[in-house]
CSV table of C-alpha atoms in Angstrom, one decimal:
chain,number,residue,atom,x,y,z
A,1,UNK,CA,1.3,13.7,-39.1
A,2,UNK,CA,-1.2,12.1,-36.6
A,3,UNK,CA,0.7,9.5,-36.0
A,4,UNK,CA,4.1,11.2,-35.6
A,5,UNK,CA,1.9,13.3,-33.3
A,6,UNK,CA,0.7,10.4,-31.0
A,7,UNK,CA,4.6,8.7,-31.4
A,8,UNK,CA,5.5,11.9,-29.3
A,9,UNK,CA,3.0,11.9,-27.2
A,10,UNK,CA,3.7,8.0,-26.0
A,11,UNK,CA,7.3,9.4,-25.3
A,12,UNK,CA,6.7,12.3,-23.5
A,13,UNK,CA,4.1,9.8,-21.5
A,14,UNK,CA,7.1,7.5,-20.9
A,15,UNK,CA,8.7,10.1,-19.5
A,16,UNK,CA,6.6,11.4,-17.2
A,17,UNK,CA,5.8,7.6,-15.8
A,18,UNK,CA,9.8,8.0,-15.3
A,19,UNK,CA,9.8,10.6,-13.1
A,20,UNK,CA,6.8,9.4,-11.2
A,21,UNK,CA,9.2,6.3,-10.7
A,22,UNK,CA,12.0,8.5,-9.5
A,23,UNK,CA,9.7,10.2,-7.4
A,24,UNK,CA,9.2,7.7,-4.4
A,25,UNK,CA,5.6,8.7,-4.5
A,26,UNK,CA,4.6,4.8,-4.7
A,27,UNK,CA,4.7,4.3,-1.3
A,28,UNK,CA,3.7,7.0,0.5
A,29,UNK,CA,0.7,7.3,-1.8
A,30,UNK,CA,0.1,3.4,-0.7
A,31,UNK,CA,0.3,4.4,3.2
A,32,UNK,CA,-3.2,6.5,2.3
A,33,UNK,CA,-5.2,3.3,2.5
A,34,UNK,CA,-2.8,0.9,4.5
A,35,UNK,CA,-0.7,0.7,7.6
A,36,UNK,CA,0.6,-1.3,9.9
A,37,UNK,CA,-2.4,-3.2,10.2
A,38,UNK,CA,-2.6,-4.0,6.8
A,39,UNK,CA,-5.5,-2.3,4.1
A,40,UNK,CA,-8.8,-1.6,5.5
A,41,UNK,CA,-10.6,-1.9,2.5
A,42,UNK,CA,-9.0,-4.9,1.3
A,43,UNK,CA,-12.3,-7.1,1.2
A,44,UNK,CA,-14.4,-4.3,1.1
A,45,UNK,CA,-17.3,-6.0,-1.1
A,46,UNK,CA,-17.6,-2.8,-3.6
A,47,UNK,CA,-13.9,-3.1,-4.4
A,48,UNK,CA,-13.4,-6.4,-4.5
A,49,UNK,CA,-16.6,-8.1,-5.6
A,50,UNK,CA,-18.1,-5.3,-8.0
A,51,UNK,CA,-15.0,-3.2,-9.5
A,52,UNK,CA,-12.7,-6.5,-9.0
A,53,UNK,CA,-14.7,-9.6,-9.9
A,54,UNK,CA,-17.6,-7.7,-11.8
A,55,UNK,CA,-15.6,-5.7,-14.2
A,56,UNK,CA,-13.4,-8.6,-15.0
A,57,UNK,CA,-16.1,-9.9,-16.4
A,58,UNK,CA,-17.3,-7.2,-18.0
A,59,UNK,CA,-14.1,-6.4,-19.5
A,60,UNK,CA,-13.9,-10.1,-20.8
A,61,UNK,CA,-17.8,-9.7,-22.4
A,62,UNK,CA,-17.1,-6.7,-24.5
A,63,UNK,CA,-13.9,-8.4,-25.8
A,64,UNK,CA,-16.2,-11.5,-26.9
A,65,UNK,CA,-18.7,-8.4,-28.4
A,66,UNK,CA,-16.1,-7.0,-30.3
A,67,UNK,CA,-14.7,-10.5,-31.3
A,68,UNK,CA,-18.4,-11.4,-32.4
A,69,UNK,CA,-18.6,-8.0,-33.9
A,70,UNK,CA,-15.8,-8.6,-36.1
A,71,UNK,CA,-17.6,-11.4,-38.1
A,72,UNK,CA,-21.0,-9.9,-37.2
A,73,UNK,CA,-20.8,-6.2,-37.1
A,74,UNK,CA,-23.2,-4.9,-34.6
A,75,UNK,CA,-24.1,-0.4,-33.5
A,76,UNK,CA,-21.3,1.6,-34.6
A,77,UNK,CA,-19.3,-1.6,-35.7
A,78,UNK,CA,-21.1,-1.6,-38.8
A,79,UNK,CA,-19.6,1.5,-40.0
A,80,UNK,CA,-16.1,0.1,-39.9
A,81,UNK,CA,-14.1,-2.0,-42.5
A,82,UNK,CA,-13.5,-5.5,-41.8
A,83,UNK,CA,-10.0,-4.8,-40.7
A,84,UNK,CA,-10.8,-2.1,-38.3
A,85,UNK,CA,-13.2,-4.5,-36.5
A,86,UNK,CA,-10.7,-6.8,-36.1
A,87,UNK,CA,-8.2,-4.3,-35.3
A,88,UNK,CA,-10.9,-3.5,-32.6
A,89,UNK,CA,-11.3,-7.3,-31.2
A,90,UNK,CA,-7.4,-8.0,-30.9
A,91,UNK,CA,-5.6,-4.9,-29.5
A,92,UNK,CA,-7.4,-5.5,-26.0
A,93,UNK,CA,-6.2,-9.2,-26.1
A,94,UNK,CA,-2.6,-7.8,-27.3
A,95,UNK,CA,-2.7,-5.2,-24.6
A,96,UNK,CA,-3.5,-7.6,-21.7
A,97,UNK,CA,-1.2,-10.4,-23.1
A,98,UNK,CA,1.6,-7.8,-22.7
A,99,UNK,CA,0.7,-7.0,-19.1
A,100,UNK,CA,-0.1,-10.2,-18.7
A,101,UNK,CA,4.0,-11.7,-19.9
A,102,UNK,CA,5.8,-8.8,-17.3
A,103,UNK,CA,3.9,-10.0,-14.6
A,104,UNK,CA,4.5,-13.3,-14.8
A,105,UNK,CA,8.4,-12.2,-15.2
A,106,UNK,CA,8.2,-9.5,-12.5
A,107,UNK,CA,9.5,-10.5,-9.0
A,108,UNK,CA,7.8,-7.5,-7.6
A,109,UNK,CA,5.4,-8.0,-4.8
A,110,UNK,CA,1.5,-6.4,-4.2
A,111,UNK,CA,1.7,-3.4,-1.4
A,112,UNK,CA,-0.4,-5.8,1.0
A,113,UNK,CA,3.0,-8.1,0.9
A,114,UNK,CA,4.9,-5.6,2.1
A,115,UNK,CA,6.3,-5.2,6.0
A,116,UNK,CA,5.3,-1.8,6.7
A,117,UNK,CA,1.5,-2.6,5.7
A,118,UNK,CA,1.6,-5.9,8.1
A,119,UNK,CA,3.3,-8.1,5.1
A,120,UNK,CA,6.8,-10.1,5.3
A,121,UNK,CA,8.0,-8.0,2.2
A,122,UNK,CA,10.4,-5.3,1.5
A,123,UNK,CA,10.3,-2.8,-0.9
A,124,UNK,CA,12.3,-2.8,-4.4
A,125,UNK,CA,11.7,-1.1,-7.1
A,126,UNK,CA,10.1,-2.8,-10.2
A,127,UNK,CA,13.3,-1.9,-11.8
A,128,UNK,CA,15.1,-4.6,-10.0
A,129,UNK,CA,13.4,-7.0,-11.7
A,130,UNK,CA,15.0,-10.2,-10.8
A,131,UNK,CA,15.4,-9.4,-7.3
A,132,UNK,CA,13.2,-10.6,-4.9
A,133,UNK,CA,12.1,-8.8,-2.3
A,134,UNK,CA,10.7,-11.7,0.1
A,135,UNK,CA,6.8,-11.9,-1.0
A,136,UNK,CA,4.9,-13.6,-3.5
A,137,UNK,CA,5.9,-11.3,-6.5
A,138,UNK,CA,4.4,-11.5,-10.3
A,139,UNK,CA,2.6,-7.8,-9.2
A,140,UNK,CA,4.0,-5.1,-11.6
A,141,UNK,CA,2.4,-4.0,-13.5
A,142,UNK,CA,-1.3,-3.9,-12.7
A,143,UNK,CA,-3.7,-6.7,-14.4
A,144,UNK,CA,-6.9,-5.3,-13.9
A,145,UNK,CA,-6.8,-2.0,-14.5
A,146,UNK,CA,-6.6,-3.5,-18.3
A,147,UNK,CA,-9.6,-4.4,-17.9
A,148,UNK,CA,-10.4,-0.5,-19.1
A,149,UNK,CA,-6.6,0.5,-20.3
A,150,UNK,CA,-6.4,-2.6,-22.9
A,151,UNK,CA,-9.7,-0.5,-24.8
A,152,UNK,CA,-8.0,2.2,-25.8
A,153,UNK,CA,-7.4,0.8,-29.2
A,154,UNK,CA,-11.0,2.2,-30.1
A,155,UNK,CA,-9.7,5.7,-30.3
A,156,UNK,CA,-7.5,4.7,-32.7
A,157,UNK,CA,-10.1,2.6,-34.7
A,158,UNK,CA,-12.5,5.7,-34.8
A,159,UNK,CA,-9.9,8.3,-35.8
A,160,UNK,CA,-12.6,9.2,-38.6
A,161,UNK,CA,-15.3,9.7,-36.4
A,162,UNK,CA,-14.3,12.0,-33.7
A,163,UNK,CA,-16.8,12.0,-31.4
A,164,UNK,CA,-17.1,7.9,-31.3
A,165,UNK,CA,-13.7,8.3,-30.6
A,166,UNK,CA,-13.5,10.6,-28.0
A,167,UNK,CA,-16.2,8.5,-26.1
A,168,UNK,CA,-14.2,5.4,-26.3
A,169,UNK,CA,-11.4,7.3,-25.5
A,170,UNK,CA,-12.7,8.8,-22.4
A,171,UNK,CA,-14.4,5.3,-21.3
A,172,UNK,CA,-11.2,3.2,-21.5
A,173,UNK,CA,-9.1,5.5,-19.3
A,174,UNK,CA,-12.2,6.2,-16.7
A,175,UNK,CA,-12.8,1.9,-16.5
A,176,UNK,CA,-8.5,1.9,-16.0
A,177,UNK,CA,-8.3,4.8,-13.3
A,178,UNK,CA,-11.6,3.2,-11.6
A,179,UNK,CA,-10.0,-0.4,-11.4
A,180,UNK,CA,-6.7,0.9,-11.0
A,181,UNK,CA,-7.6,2.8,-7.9
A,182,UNK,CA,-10.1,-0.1,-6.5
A,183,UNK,CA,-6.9,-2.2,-6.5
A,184,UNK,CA,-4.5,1.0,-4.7
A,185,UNK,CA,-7.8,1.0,-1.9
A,186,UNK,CA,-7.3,-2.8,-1.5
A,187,UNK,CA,-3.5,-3.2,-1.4
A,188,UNK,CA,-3.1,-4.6,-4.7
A,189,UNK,CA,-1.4,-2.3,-7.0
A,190,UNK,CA,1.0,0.9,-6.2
A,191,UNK,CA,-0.2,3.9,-8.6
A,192,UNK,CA,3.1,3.1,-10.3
A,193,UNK,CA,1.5,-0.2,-11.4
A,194,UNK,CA,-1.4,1.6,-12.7
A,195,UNK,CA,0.3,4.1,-14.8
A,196,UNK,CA,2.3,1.4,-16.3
A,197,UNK,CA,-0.4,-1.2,-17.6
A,198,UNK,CA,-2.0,2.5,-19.2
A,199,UNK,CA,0.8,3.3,-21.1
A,200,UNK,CA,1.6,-0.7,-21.8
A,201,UNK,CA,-2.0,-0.5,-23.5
A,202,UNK,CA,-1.6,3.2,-25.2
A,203,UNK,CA,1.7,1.9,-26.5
A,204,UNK,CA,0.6,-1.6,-28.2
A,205,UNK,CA,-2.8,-0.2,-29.4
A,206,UNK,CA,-0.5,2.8,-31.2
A,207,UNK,CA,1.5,0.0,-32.5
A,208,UNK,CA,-1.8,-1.6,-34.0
A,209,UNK,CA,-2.9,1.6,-35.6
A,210,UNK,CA,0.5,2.0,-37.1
A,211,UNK,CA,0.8,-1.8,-38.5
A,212,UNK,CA,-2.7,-1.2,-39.8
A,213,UNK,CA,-1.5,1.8,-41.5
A,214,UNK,CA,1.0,-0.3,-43.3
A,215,UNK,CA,-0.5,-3.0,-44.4
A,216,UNK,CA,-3.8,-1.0,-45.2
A,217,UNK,CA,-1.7,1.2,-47.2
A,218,UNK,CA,0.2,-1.4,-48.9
A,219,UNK,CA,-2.8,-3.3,-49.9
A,220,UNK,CA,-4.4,-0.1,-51.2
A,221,UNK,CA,-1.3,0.7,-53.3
A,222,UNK,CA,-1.0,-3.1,-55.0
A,223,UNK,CA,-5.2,-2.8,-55.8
């Protein structure tokens, strides 16, 4: 029942990002930070050397943690089964390798590539994938907001323990809005390209709990 319950909500999710596409919101929402000029706040040092630079690297220490934790269970790791620690160490690597493929497949291009914020670019829709639209592409959908998104597999993990998993659950979509909006502020990322990488990450983390389910169950039914 859980899961059919979180199947529906990763469509009805899908949805909505659909009519955010359809919307035409992307750029106007962009034109908040940007202009002619380009994006005031495009080397502002919070943005780009704290949110950007530090929490890439934060990001990529609590994966090592978790990977670490998987062999050597550590806090509330210990109170999970060896294949919910590793279940907790891979979907963030599976989430941002999955972001990670579309960009390097997307010809889209950042908002600061774009002619009306001072760019040579002109705006397509990520839907036209193989079009280019005259800048440097490989932009949609946003990288490092991930770095928060790609964590939502510990809500899964903890399903048991509700409040551990409201807490992870809570932190993995505050770090993705947080970087997601830094990179907006800088001209990096529409919102589009935000909302995307979040439900990229909900979608493969649901896919983990669900394989884990299986073979869990499967193994539990042969012992």
């Amino acid at each position: 029942m859980q899961t059919e319950k979180q199947g529906w909500a990763t469509v009805l999710a899908l949805g909505a990002l659909l009519a955010w596409d359809a919307s035409g919101w992307d750029m106007p929402l962009a034109a908040w930070f940007g202009n002619s000029q380009g994006f005031a706040l495009r080397d502002n040092w919070l943005l780009s050397s704290v949110l950007h630079e530090g929490g890439r690297l934060l990001a990529w220490a609590l994966v090592l943690a978790l990977c670490v934790g998987a062999v050597l269970p550590w806090g509330p790791l210990r109170q999970l089964p060896l294949s919910r620690r590793i279940q907790l160490a891979v979907t963030p690597l599976a989430g941002a390798l999955a972001v990670s493929l579309l960009k390097s497949t997307s010809a889209s291009s950042c908002p600061w590539d774009m002619h009306a914020f001072g760019g040579v670019a002109q705006h397509v829709s990520h839907w036209q994938w193989t079009l280019h639209d005259g800048g440097s592409g490989h932009c949609f959908p946003a990288g490092h907001a991930t770095a928060g998104f790609s964590f939502l597999g510990g809500w899964f993990v903890y399903q048991a323990q509700p409040q551990i998993a409201r807490r992870w659950l809570v932190g993995a979509l505050l770090a993705g809005v947080v970087f997601g909006l830094a990179q907006q502020m800088r001209g990096a990322h529409y919102a589009s390209h935000t909302l995307w990488s979040a439900w990229l990450c909900w979608t493969v983390a649901w896919i983990g709990d669900v394989a884990h389910q299986h073979f869990a169950g499967g193994r539990h039914a042969q012992a």
